[in-house]
Short mmCIF file of C-alpha atoms in Angstrom, two decimals:
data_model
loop_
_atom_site.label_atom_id
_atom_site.label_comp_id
_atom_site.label_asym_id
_atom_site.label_seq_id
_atom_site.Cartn_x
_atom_site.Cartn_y
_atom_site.Cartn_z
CA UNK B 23 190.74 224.50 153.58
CA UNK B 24 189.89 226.47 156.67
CA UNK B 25 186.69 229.21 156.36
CA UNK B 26 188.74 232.21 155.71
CA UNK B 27 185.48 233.83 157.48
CA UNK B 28 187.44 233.32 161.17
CA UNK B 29 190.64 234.15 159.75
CA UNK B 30 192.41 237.32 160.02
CA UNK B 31 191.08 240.51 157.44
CA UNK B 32 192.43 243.89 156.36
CA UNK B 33 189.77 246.30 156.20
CA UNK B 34 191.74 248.78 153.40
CA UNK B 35 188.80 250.91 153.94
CA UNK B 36 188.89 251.47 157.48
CA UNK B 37 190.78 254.52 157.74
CA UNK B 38 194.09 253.39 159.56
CA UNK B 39 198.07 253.46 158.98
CA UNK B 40 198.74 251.88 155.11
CA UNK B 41 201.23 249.39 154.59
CA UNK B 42 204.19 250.00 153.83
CA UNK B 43 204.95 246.66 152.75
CA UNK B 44 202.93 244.08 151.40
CA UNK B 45 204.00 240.70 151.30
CA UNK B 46 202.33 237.33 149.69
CA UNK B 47 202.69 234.01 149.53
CA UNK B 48 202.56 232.32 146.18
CA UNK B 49 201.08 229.53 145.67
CA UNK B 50 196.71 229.36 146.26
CA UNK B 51 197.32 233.14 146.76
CA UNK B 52 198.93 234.61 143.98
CA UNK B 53 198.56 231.65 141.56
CA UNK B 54 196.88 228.20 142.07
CA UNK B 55 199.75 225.77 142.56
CA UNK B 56 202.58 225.64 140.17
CA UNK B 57 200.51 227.54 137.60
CA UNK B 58 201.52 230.93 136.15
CA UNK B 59 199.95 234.07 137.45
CA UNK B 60 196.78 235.85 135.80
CA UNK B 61 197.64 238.64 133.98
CA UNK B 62 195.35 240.66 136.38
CA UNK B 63 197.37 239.84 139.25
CA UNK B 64 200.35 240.71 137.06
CA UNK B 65 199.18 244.23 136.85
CA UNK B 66 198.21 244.48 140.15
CA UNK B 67 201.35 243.43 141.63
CA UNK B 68 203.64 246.17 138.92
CA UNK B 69 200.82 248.99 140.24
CA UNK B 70 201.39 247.91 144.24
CA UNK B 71 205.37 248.82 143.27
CA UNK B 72 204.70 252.04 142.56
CA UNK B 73 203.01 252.86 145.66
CA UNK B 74 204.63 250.06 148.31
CA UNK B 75 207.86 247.26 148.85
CA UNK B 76 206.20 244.25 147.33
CA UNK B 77 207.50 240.74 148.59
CA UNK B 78 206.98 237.32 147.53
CA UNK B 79 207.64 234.79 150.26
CA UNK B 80 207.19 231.12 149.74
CA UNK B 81 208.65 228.02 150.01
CA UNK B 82 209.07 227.36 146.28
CA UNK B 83 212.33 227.94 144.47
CA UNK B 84 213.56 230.67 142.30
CA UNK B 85 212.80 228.81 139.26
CA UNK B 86 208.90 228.69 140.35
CA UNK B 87 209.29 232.78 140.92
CA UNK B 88 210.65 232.51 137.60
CA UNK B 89 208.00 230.89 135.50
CA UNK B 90 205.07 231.72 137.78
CA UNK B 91 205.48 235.35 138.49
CA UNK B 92 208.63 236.95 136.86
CA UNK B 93 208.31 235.89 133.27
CA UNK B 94 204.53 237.09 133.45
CA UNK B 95 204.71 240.41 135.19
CA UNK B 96 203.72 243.20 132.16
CA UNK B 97 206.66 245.34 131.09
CA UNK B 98 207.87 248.17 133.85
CA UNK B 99 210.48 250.47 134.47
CA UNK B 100 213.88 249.18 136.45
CA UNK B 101 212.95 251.77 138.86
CA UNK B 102 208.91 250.30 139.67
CA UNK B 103 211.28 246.06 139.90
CA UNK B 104 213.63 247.58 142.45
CA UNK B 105 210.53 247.59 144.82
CA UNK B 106 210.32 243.71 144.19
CA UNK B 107 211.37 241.54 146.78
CA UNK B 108 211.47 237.61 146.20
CA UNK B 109 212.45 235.06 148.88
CA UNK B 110 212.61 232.08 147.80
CA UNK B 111 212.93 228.71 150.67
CA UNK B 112 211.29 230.97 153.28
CA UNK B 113 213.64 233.61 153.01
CA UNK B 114 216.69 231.46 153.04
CA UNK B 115 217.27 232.93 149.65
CA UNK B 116 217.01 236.46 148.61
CA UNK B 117 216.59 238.39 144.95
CA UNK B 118 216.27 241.53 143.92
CA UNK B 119 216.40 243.48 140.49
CA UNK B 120 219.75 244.78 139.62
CA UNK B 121 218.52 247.05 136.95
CA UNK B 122 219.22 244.32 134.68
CA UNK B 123 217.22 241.21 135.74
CA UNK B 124 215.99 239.77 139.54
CA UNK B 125 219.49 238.37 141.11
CA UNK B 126 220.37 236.65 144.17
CA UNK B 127 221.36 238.96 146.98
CA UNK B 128 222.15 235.87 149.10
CA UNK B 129 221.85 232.24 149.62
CA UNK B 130 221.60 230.41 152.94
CA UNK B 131 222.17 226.77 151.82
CA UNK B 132 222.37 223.26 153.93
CA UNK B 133 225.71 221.39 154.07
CA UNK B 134 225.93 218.03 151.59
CA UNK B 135 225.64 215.66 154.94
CA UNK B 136 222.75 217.85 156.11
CA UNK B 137 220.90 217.39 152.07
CA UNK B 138 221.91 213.61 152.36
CA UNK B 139 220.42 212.95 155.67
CA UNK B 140 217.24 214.47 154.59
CA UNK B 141 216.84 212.49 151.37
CA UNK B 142 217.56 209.33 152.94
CA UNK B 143 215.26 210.51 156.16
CA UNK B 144 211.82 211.63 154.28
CA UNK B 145 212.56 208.56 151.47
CA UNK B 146 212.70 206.15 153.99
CA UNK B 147 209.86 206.95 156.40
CA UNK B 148 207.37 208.15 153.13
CA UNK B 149 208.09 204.61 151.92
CA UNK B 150 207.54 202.92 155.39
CA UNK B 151 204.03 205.43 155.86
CA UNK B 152 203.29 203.92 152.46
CA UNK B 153 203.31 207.51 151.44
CA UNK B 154 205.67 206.73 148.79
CA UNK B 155 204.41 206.79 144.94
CA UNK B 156 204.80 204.83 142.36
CA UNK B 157 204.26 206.83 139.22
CA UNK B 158 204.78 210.27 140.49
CA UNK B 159 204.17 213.35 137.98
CA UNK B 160 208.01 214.49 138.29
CA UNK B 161 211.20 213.76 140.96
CA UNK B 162 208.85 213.56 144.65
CA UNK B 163 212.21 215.21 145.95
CA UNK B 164 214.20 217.98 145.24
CA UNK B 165 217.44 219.87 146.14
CA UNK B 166 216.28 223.00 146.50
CA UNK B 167 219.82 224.47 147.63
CA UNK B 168 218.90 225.82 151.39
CA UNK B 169 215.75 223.40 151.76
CA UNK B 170 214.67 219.60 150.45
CA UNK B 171 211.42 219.21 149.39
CA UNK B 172 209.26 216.15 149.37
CA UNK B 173 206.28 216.04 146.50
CA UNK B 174 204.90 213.55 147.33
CA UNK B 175 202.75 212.63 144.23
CA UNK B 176 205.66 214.62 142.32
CA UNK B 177 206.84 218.21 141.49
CA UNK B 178 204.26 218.46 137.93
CA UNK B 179 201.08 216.80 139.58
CA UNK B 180 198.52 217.94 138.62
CA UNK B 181 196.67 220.57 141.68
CA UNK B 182 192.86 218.12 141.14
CA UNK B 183 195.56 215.01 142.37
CA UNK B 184 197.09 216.88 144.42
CA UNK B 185 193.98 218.36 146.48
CA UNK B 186 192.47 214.81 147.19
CA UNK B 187 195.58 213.39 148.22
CA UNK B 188 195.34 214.77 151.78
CA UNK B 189 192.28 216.83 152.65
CA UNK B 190 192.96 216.84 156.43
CA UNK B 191 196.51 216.88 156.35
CA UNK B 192 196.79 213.75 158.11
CA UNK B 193 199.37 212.23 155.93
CA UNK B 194 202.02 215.37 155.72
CA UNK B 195 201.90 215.37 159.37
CA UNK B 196 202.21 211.92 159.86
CA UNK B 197 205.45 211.90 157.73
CA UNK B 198 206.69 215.29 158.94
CA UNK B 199 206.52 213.94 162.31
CA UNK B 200 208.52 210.93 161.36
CA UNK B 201 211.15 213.08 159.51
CA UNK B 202 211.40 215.18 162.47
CA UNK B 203 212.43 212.67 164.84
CA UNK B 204 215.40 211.35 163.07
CA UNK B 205 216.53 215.02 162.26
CA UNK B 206 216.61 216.44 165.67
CA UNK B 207 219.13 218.83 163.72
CA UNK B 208 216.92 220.31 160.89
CA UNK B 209 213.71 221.76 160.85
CA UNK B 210 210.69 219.55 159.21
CA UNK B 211 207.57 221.52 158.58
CA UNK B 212 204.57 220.99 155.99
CA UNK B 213 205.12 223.18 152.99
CA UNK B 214 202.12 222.97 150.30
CA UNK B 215 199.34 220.57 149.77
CA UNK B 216 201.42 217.80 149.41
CA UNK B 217 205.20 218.78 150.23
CA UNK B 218 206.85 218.64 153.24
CA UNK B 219 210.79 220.76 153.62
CA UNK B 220 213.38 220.96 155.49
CA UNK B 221 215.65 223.49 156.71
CA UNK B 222 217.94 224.18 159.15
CA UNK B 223 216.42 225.22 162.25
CA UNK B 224 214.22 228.11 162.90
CA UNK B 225 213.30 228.52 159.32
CA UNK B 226 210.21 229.56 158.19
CA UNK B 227 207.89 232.35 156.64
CA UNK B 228 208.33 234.14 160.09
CA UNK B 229 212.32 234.03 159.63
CA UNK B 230 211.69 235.49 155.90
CA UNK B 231 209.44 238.02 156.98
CA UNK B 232 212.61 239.39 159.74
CA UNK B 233 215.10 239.04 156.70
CA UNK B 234 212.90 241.21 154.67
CA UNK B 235 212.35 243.81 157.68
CA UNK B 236 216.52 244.06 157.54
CA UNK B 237 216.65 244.61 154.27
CA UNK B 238 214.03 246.65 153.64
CA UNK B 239 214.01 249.29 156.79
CA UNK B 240 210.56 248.34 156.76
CA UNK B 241 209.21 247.26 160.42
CA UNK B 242 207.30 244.39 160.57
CA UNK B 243 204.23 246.55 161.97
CA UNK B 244 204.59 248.57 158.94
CA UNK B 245 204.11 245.56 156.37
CA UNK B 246 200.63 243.54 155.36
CA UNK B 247 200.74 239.65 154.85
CA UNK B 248 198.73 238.02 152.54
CA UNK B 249 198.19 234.25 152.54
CA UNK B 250 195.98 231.69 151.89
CA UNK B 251 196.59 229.88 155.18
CA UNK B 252 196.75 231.50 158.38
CA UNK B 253 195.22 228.71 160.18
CA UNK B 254 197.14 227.52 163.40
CA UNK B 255 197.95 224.17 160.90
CA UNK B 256 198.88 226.53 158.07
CA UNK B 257 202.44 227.18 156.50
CA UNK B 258 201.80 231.21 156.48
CA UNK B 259 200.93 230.92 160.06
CA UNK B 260 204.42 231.94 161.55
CA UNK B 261 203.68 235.47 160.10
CA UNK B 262 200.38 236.05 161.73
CA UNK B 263 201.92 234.55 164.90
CA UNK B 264 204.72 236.95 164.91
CA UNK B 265 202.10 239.66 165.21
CA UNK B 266 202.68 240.88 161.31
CA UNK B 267 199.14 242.05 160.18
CA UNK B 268 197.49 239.47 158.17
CA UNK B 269 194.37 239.54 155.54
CA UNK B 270 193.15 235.77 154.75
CA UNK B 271 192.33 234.64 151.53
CA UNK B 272 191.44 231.49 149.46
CA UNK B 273 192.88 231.63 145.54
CA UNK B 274 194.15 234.03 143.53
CA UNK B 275 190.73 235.33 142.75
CA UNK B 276 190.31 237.01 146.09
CA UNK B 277 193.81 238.38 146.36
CA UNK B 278 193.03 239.87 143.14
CA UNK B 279 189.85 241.69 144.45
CA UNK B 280 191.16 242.69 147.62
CA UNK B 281 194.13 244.32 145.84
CA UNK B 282 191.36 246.41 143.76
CA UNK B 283 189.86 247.49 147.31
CA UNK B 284 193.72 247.89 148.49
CA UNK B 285 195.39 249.93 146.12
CA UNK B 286 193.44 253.19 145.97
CA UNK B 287 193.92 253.72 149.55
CA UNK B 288 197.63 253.64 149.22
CA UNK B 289 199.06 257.14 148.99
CA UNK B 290 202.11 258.35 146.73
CA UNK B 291 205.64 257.04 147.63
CA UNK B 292 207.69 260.00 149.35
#
């Protein structure tokens, strides 16, 4: 993991425009992988609604929004959830509360030959990488509607497993490389520590981050990024390239603590 010490920082203290917006990624920022979110980011997140648009942006689906943030998120009024914005697949999929419950607003999702081609694609060249295990923790692919998803030591491994298997990255780029060149078609990009999706083309945190200025109103120099990797190799990297401001962190711990810092600076909603 990159030394979030050369990374981007927001100094909440320093005086300037607030956000308007804040946005995070999930996983290693909200939540360490696949895991449920701290009750103290919980909080945090239902008192940034009062005050901001809150957006989760990540390339999980909605059933890991589901278990990892909305089923733990403390009681709060219909009114404080309507400022909740989750975009599931990099923004290829879109929920918001309907007063009710969180619901899809829209779903961008690949054609069967596209999903086929991509199964047989990342199978094929994971097995010929030798990337391909044997006793996985879960399905190492997934249907994720608008994006496929290769796990590959499975969707329930365990995050110890999964943060040996590739320290440098060497092996998701290796096979997203490979993928890429027989789907001239798709985009292939590496997802989390061990996944690699694909999309259609031009899809990726940067394409959910325009879909959430549109439906928002909120320009993207009005909104605040938060993700645990900004680095050039990193999936959250689109956003800082797209000139969205961006505040580094590394776990859940230090997204927690900079939300303390953030939130008193934030001023009423108008």
């Amino acid at each position: 993991m990159p030394d979030t010490a050369s990374l981007p920082s927001y100094d909440p203290s320093a005086g300037g425009v607030p956000p308007k917006l804040v946005a995070f990624d999930l996983d290693d920022t909200l939540a360490p992988s696949k895991t449920a979110i701290n009750p103290r980011i919980g909080a945090q997140l239902i008192a940034l609604a009062e005050f901001v648009e809150v957006a989760i942006i990540s390339g999980g689906q909605i059933v890991q929004f589901r278990t990892q943030v909305i089923d733990r998120l403390p009681d709060a009024a219909a009114s404080v959830l309507a400022h909740v914005h989750l975009m599931p697949t990099c923004g290829t999929q879109y929920y918001r509360h309907d007063g009710t419950s969180f619901d899809v607003v829209y779903a961008n999702v690949l054609e069967e030959d596209e999903k086929a081609q991509a199964l047989a694609a990342v199978e094929e060249e994971a097995r010929r990488l030798g990337l391909w295990e044997a006793e996985p923790w879960g399905d190492i692919l997934e249907d994720r509607g608008s994006q496929i998803t290769f796990s590959a030591l499975g969707q329930n491994a365990p995050l110890e497993a999964k943060t040996a298997w590739d320290p440098t990255g060497e092996k998701k780029s290796a096979l997203r490389e490979a993928v890429a060149a027989r789907l001239p078609g798709l985009e292939v990009r590496s997802g989390g520590s061990t996944s690699v999706d694909i999309t259609h083309q031009g899809i990726d945190k940067a394409y959910g981050m325009e879909k959430l200025a549109a439906a928002t109103g909120v320009a993207l120099d009005e909104m605040l990024f938060v993700g645990d990797r900004l680095d050039v190799d990193g999936n959250d990297y689109p956003v800082l390239a797209m000139g969205v401001t961006c505040h580094a962190v590394h776990g859940w711990e230090q997204t927690a603590d900079f939300l303390d810092a953030l939130l008193p600076t934030l001023p009423p909603r108008g």
